[in-house]
mmCIF file of C-alpha atoms in Angstrom:
data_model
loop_
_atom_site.group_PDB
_atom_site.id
_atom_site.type_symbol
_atom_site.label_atom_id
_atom_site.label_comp_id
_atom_site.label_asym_id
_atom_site.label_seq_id
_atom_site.Cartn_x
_atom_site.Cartn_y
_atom_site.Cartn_z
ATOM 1 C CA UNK B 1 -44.940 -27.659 -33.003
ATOM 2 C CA UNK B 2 -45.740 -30.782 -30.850
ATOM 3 C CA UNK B 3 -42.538 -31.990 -32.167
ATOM 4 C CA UNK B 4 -40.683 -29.741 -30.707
ATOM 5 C CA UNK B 5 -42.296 -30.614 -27.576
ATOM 6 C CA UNK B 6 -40.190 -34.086 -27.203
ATOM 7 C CA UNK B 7 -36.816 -32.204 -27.751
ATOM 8 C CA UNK B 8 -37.246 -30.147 -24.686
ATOM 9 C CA UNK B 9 -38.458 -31.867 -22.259
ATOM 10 C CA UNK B 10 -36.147 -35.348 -23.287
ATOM 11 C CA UNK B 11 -35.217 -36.082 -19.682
ATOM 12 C CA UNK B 12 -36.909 -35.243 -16.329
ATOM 13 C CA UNK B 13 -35.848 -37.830 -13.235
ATOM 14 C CA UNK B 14 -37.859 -39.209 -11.036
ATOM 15 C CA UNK B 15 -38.069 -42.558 -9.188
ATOM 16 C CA UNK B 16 -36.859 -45.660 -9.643
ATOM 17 C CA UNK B 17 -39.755 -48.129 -10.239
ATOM 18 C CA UNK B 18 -38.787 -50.902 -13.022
ATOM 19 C CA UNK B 19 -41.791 -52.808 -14.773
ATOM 20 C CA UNK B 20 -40.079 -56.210 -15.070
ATOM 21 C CA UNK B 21 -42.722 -58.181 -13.150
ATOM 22 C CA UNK B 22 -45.027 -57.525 -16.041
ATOM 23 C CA UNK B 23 -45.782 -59.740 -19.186
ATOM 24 C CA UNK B 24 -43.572 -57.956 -21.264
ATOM 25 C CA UNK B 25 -40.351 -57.626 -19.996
ATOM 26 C CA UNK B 26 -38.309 -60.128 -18.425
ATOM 27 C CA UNK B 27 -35.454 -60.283 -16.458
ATOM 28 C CA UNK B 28 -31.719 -61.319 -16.735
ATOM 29 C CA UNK B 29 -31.728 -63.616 -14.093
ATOM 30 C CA UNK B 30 -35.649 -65.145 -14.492
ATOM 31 C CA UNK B 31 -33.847 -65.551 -18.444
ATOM 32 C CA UNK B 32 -30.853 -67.067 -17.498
ATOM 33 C CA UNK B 33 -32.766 -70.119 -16.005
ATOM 34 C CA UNK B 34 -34.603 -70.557 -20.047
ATOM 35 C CA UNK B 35 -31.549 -70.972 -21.734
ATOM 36 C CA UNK B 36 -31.225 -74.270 -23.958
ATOM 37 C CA UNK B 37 -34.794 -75.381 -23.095
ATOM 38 C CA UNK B 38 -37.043 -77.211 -25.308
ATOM 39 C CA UNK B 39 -39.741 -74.626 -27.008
ATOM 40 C CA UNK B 40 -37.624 -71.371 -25.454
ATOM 41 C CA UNK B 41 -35.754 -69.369 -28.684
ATOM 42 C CA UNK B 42 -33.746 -66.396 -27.555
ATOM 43 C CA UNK B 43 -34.010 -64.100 -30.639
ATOM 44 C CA UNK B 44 -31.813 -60.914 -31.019
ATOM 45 C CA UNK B 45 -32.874 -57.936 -33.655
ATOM 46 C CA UNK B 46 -29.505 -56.968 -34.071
ATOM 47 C CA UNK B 47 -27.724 -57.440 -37.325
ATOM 48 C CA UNK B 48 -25.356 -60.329 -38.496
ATOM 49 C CA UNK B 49 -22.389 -58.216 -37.567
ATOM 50 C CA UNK B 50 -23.391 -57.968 -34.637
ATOM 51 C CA UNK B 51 -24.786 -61.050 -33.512
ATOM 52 C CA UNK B 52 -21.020 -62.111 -34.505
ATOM 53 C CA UNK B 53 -19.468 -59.972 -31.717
ATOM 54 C CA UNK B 54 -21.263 -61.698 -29.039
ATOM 55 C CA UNK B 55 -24.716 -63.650 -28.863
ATOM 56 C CA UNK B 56 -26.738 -65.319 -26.595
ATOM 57 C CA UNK B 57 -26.131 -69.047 -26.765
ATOM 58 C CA UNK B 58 -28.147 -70.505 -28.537
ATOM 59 C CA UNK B 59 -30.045 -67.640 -30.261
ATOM 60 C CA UNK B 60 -30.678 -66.686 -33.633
ATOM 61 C CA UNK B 61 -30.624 -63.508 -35.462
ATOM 62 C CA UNK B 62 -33.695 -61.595 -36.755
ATOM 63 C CA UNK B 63 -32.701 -58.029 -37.687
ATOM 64 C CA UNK B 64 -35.358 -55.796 -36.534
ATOM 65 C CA UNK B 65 -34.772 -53.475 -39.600
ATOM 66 C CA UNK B 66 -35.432 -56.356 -42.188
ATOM 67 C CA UNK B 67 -38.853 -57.436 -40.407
ATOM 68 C CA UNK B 68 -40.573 -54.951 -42.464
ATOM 69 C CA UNK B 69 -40.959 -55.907 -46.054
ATOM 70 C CA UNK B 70 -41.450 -53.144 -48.784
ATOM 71 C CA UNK B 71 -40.469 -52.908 -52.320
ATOM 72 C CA UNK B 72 -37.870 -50.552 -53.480
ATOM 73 C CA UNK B 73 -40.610 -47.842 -53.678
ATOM 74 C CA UNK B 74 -41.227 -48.391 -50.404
ATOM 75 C CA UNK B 75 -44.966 -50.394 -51.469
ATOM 76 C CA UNK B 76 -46.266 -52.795 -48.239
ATOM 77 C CA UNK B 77 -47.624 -55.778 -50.528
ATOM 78 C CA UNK B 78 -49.498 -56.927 -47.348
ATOM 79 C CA UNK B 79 -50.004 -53.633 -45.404
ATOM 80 C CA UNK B 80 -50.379 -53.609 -42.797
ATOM 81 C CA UNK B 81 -48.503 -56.693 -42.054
ATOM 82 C CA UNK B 82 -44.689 -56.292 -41.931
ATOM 83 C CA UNK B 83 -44.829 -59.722 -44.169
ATOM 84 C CA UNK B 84 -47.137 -61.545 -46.197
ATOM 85 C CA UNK B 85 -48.141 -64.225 -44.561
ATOM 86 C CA UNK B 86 -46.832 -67.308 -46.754
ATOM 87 C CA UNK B 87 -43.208 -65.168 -46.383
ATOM 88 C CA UNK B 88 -43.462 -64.458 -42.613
ATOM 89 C CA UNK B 89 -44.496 -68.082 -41.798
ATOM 90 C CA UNK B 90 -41.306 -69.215 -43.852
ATOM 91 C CA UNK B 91 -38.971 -66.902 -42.545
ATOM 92 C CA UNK B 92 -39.951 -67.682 -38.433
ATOM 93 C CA UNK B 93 -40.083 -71.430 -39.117
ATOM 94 C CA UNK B 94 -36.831 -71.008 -40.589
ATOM 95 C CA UNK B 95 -35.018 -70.161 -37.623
ATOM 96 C CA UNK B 96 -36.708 -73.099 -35.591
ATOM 97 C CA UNK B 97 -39.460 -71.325 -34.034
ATOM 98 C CA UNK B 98 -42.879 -73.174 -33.551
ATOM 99 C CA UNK B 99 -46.226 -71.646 -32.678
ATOM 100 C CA UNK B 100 -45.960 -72.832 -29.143
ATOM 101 C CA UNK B 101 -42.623 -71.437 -29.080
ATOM 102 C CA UNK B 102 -41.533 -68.849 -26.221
ATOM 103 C CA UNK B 103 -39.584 -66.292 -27.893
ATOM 104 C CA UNK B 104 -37.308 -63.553 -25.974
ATOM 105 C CA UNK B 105 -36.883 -60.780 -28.068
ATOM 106 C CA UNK B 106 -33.206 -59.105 -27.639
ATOM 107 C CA UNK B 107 -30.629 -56.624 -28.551
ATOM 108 C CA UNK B 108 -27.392 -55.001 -27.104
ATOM 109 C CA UNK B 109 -29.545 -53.707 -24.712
ATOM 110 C CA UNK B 110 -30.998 -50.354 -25.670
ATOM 111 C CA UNK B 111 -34.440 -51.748 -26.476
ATOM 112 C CA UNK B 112 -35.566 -50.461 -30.387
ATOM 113 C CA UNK B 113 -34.367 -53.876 -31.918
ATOM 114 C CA UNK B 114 -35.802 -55.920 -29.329
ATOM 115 C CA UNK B 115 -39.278 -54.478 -29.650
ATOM 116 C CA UNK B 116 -39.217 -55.219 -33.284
ATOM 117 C CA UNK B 117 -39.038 -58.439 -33.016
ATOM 118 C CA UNK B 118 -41.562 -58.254 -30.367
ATOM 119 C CA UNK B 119 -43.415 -56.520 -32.012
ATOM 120 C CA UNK B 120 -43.371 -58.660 -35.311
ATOM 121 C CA UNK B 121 -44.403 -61.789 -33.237
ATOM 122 C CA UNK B 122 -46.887 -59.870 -31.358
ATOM 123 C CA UNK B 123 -48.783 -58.529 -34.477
ATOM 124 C CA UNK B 124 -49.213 -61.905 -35.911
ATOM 125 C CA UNK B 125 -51.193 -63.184 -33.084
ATOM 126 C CA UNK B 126 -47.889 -65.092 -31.287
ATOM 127 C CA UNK B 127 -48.801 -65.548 -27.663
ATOM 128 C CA UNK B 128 -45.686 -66.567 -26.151
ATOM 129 C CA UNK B 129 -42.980 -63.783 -26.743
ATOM 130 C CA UNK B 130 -41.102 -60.993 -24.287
ATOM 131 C CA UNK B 131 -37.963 -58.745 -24.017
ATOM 132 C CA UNK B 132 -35.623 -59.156 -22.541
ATOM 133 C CA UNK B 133 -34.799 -55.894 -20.185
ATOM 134 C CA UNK B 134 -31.171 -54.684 -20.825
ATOM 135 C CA UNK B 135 -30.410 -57.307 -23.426
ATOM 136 C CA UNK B 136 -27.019 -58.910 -24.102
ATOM 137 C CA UNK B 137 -25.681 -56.863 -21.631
ATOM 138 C CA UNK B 138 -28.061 -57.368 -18.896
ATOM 139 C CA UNK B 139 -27.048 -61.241 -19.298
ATOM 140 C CA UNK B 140 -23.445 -60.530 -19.459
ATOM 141 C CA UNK B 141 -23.763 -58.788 -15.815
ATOM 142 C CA UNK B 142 -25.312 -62.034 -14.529
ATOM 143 C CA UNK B 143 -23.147 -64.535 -15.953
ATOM 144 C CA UNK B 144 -21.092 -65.810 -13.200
ATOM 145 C CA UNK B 145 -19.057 -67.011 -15.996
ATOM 146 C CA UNK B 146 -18.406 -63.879 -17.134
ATOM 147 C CA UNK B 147 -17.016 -62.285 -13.925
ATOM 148 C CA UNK B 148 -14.552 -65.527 -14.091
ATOM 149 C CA UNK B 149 -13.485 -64.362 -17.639
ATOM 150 C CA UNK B 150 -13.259 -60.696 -17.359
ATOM 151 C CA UNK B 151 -10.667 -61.617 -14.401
ATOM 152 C CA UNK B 152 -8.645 -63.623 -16.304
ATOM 153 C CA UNK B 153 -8.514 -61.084 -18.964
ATOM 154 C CA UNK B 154 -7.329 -58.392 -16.224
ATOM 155 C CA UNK B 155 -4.877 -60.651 -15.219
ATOM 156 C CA UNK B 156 -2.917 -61.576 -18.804
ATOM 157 C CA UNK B 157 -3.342 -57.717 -18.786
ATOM 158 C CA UNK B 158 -1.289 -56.899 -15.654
ATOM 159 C CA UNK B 159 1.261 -60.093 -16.337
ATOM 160 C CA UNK B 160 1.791 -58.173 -20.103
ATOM 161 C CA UNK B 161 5.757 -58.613 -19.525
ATOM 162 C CA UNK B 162 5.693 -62.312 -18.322
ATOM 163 C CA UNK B 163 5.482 -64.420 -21.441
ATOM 164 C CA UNK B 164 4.938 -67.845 -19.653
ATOM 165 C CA UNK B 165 1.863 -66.207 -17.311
ATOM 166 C CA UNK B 166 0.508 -65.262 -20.333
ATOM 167 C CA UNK B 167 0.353 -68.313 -22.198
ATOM 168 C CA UNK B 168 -0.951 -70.106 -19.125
ATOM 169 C CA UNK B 169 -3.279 -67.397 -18.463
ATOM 170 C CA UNK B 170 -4.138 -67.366 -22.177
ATOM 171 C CA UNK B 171 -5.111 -70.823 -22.395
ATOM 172 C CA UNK B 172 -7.339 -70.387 -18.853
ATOM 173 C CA UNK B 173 -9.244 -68.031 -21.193
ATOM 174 C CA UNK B 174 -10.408 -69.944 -24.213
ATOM 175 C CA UNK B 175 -11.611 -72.744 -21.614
ATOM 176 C CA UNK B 176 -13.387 -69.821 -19.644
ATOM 177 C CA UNK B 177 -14.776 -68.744 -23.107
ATOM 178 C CA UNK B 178 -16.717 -71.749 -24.133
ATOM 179 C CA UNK B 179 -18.592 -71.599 -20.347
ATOM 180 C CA UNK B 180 -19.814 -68.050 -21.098
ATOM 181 C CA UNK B 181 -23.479 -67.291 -21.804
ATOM 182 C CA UNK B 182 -22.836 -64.251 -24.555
ATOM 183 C CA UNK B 183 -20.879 -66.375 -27.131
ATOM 184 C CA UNK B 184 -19.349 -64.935 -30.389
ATOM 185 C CA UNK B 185 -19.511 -66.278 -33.901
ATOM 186 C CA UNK B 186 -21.965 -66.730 -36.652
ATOM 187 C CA UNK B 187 -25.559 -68.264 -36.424
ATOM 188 C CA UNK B 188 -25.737 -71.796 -36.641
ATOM 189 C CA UNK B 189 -28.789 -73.068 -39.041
ATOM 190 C CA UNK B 190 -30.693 -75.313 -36.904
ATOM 191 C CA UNK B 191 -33.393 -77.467 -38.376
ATOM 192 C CA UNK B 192 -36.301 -75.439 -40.334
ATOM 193 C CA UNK B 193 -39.534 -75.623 -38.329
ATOM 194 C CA UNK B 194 -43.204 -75.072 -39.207
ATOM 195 C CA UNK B 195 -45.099 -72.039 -38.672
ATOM 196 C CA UNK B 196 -48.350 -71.633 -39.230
ATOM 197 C CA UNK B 197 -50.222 -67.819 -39.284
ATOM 198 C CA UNK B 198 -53.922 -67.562 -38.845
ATOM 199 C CA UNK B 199 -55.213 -64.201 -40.320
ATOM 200 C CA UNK B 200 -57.929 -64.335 -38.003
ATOM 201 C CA UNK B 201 -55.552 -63.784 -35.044
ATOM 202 C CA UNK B 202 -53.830 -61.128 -36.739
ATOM 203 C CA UNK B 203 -53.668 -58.554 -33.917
ATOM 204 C CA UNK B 204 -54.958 -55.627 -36.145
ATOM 205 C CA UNK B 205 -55.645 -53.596 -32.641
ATOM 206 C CA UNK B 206 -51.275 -53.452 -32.482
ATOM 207 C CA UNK B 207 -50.538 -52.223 -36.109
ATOM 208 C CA UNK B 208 -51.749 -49.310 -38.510
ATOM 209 C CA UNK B 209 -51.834 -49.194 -42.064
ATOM 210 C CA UNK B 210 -51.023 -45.753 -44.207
ATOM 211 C CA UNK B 211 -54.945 -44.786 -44.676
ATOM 212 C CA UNK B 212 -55.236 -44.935 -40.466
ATOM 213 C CA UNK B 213 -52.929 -43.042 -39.971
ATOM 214 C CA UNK B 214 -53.940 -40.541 -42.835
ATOM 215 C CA UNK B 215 -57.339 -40.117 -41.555
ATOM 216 C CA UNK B 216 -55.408 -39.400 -37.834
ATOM 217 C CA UNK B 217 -53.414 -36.917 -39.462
ATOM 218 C CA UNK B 218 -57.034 -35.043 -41.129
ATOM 219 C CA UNK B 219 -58.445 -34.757 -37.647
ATOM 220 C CA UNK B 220 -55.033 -33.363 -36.024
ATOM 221 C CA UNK B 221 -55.063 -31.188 -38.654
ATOM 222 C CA UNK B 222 -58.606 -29.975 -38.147
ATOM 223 C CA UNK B 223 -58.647 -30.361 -34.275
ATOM 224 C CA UNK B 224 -55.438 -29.754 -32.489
ATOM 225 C CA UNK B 225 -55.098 -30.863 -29.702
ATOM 226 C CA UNK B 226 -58.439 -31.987 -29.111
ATOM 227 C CA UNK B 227 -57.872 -34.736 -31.461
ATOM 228 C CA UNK B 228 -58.435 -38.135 -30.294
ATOM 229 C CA UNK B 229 -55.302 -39.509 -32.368
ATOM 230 C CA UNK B 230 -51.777 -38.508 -31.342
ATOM 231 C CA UNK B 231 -48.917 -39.845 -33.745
ATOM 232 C CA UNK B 232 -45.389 -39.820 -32.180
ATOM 233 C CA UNK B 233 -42.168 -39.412 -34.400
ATOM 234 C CA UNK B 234 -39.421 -41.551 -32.632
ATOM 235 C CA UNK B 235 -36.439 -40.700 -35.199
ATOM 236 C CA UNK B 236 -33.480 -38.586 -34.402
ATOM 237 C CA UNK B 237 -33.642 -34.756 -35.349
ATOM 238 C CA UNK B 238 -31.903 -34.615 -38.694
ATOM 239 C CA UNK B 239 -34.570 -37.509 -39.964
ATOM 240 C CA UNK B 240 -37.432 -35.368 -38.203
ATOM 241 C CA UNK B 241 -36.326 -31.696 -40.302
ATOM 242 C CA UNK B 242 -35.503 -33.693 -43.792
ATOM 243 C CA UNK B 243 -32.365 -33.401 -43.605
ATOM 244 C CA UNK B 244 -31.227 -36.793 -43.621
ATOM 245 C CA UNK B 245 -32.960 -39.753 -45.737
ATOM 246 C CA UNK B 246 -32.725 -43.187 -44.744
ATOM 247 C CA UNK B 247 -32.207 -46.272 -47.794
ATOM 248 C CA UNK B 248 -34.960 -45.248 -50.184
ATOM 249 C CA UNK B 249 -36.853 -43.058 -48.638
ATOM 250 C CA UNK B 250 -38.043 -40.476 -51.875
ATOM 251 C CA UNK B 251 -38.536 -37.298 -49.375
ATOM 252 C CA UNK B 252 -37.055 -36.197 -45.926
ATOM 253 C CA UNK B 253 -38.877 -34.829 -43.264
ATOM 254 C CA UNK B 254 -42.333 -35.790 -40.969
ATOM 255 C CA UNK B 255 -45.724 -36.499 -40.648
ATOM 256 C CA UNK B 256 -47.818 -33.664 -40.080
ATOM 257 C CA UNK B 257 -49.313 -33.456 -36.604
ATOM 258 C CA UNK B 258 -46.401 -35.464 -35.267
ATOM 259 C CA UNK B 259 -45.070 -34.776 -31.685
ATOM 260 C CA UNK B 260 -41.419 -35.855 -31.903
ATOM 261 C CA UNK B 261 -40.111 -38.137 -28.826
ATOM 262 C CA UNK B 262 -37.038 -39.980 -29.581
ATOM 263 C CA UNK B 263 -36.885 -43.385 -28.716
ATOM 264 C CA UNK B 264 -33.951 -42.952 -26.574
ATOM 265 C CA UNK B 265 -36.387 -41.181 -24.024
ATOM 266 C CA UNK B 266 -37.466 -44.669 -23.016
ATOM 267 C CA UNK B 267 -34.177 -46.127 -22.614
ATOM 268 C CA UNK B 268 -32.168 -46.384 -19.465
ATOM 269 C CA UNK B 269 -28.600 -45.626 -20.635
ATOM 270 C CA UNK B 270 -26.917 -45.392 -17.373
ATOM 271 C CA UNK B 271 -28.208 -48.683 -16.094
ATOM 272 C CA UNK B 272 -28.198 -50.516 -19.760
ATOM 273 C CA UNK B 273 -31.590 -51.366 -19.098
ATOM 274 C CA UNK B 274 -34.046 -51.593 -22.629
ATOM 275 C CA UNK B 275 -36.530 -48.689 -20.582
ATOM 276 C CA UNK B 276 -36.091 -46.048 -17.931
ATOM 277 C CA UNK B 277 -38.519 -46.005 -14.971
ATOM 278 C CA UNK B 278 -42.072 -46.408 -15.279
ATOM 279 C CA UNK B 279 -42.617 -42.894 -13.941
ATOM 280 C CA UNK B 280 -39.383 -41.399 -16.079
ATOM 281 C CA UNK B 281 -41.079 -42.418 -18.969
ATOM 282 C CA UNK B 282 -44.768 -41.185 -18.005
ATOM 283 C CA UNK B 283 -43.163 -37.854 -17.477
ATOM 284 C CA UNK B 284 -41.916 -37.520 -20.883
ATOM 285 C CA UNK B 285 -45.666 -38.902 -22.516
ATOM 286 C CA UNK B 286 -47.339 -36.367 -19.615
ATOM 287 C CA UNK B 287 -44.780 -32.974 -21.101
ATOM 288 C CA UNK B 288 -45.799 -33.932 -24.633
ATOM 289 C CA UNK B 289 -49.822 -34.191 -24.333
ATOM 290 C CA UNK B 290 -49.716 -37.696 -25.046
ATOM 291 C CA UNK B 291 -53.339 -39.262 -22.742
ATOM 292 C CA UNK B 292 -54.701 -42.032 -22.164
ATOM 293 C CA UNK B 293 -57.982 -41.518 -23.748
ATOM 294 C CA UNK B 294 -56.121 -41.327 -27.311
ATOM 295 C CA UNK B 295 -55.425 -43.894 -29.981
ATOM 296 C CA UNK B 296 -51.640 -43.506 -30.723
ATOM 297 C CA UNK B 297 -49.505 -44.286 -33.027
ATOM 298 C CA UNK B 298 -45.810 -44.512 -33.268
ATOM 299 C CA UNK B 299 -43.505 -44.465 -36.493
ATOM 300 C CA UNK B 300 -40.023 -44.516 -37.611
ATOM 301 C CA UNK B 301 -38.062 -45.571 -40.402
ATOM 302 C CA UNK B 302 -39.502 -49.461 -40.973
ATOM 303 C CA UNK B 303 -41.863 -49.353 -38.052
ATOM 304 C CA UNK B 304 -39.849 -52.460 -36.621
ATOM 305 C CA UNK B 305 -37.576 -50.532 -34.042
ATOM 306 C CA UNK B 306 -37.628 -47.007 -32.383
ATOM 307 C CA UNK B 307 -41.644 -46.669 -33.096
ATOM 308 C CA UNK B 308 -42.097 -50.429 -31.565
ATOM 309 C CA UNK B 309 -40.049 -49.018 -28.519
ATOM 310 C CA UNK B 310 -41.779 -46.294 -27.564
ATOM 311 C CA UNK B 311 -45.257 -47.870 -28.169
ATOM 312 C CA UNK B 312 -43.911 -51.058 -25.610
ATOM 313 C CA UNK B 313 -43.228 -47.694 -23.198
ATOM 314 C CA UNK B 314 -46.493 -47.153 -24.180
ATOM 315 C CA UNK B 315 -47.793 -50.720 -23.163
ATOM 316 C CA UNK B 316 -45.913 -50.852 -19.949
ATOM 317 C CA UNK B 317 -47.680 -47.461 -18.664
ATOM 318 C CA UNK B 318 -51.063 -49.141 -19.734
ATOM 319 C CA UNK B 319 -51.754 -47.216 -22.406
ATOM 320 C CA UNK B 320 -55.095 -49.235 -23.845
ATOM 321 C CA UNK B 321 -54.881 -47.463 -28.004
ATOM 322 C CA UNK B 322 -51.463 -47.885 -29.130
ATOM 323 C CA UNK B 323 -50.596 -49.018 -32.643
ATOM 324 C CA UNK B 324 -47.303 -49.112 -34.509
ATOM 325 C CA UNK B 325 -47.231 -47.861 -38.140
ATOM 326 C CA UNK B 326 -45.882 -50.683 -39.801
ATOM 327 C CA UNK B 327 -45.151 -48.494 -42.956
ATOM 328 C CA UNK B 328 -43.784 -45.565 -41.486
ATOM 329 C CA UNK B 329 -41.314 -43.586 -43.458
ATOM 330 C CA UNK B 330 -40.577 -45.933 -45.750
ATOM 331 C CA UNK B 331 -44.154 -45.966 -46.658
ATOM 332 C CA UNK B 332 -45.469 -42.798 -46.486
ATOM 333 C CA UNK B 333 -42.141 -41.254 -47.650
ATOM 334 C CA UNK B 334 -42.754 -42.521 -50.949
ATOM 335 C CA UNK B 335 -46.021 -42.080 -51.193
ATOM 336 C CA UNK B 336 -46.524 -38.680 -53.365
ATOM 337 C CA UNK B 337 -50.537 -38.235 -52.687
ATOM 338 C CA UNK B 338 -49.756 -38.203 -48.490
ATOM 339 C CA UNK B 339 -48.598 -34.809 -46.763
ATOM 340 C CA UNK B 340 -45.444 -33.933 -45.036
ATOM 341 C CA UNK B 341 -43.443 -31.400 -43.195
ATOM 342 C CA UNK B 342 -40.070 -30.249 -43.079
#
């Protein structure tokens, strides 16, 4: 029942202590100042769609849920990479990203999309890469640009009946527009770069394949809580009880021994920050058993997303074992020899 755990104890307040000093995260306004440099790619896991609605300038699009790469049966040809290496190395260069290159992993702002990209980079051995704490929106707030712009939008609001004020006022905004940081449209291909992966920098210590974490789910089994594994479900409820299945996942329901915390236990909604408080989130890890002195490992759908967010909550609390299941359901869904629960 450690699953059940995470659904009662989802939210317990505390202070207000934010970890954005630390390697991991960085800030709107440190970000703002990286924009359009030379070896700096702002990279947002969100999808097309999205990226279409508004964008950092500049950015390009890697879609958190696509960074895992399994056949229809949900097979890992390179477990546990996400990608093979001659595919990953194409795909990064692709969008102009070097080896030397810093990359800032975003999203809207909620943090799951973000940390798969971050955590894609950061299992191949990338040293340069970071998220960026409350995303697009966190960058919208800071614009100075954007303040400009939302007034002139309030303003052709209020002047609705004055057709002149409007135009004028209309006009004002489409110059205001092209000054903003968050931009909208499609990506623009830049110019293919190479990338080169050295499988001896793999950071195996970060990710899990399916015969880890089925030996972690024999001593659960056997040992309780006395276990020195703990393996954290970050899906919603329906995914957790089988009742909903995700693309091509075979069966519904989770891995046994699982304690259930849902990613959006790490995420600051209120503030649109990508993760609560430092001692918000240890509160939630504290309720639900999960130490220090255990080897962890977080799952979800693709492994790129709301497991890769609550192992970076994991990170940022100093957590020394964690390791994201690059499979995860997909994987071990579809895998007819491996054990669930419903």
């Amino acid at each position: 029942m450690g699953w059940l755990r995470g659904i009662l104890f989802g939210s317990i307040a505390v202070s207000s202590l934010y970890a954005t000093s630390s390697d991991i995260l960085i800030s709107a306004e440190d970000a703002m100042k990286l924009i359009g440099q030379e070896k700096v790619m702002f990279v947002t896991g969100d999808d097309e769609d999205i990226y279409a609605t508004g964008h950092i300038k500049g950015s390009v699009e890697m879609y958190a849920h696509h960074l895992h790469h399994s056949n229809i049966t949900g097979k890992m040809e390179c477990a546990p990479l996400f990608m093979c290496k001659e595919e990953a190395e194409h795909y990064i260069g692709s969008k102009g990203i070097t080896n030397d290159t810093l990359v800032i992993a975003y999203d809207d702002f909620k943090g799951p999309n973000a940390t798969g990209v971050y955590a894609y980079f950061k299992s191949y051995g990338h040293e340069k890469v970071k998220i960026l704490n409350g995303g697009r929106a966190a960058m919208m707030a800071a614009d100075p640009e954007q303040k400009i712009y939302d007034g002139i939008k309030a303003q052709i609001k209020e002047a609705k009946d004055d057709k002149a004020l409007v135009e004028k006022l209309t006009s004002q905004l489409k110059e205001q527009e092209k000054k903003l940081i968050v931009q909208k449209g499609a990506e623009v291909k830049g110019t293919p770069k190479s990338y080169s992966i050295d499988l001896s920098k793999v950071n195996y210590n970060y990710i899990a394949g399916k015969d880890e974490l089925r030996k972690a789910v024999d001593d659960l089994i056997q040992k309780g809580q006395k276990s020195s594994f703990a393996i954290i479900d970050a899906r919603g409820f329906e995914e957790i009880m089988g009742e909903r299945k995700m693309d091509n996942a075979a069966r519904g329901g989770h891995i046994p021994g699982a304690t259930f915390i849902e990613w959006k236990n790490m995420t600051d909604m209120d503030k649109k920050l990508s993760f609560k408080a430092l001692e918000k989130m240890q509160a939630v890890f504290d309720q639900n058993g999960i130490t220090k002195d255990k080897t962890i490992y977080a799952y979800c759908h693709v492994g790129a997303g709301r497991s890769s967010h609550i192992i970076t909550a994991l990170e940022l609390l100093g957590y020394p074992h964690v390791k994201v299941y690059t499979g995860s359901w997909d994987e071990w869904a579809n895998d007819m020899n491996l054990p669930i629960r419903r």
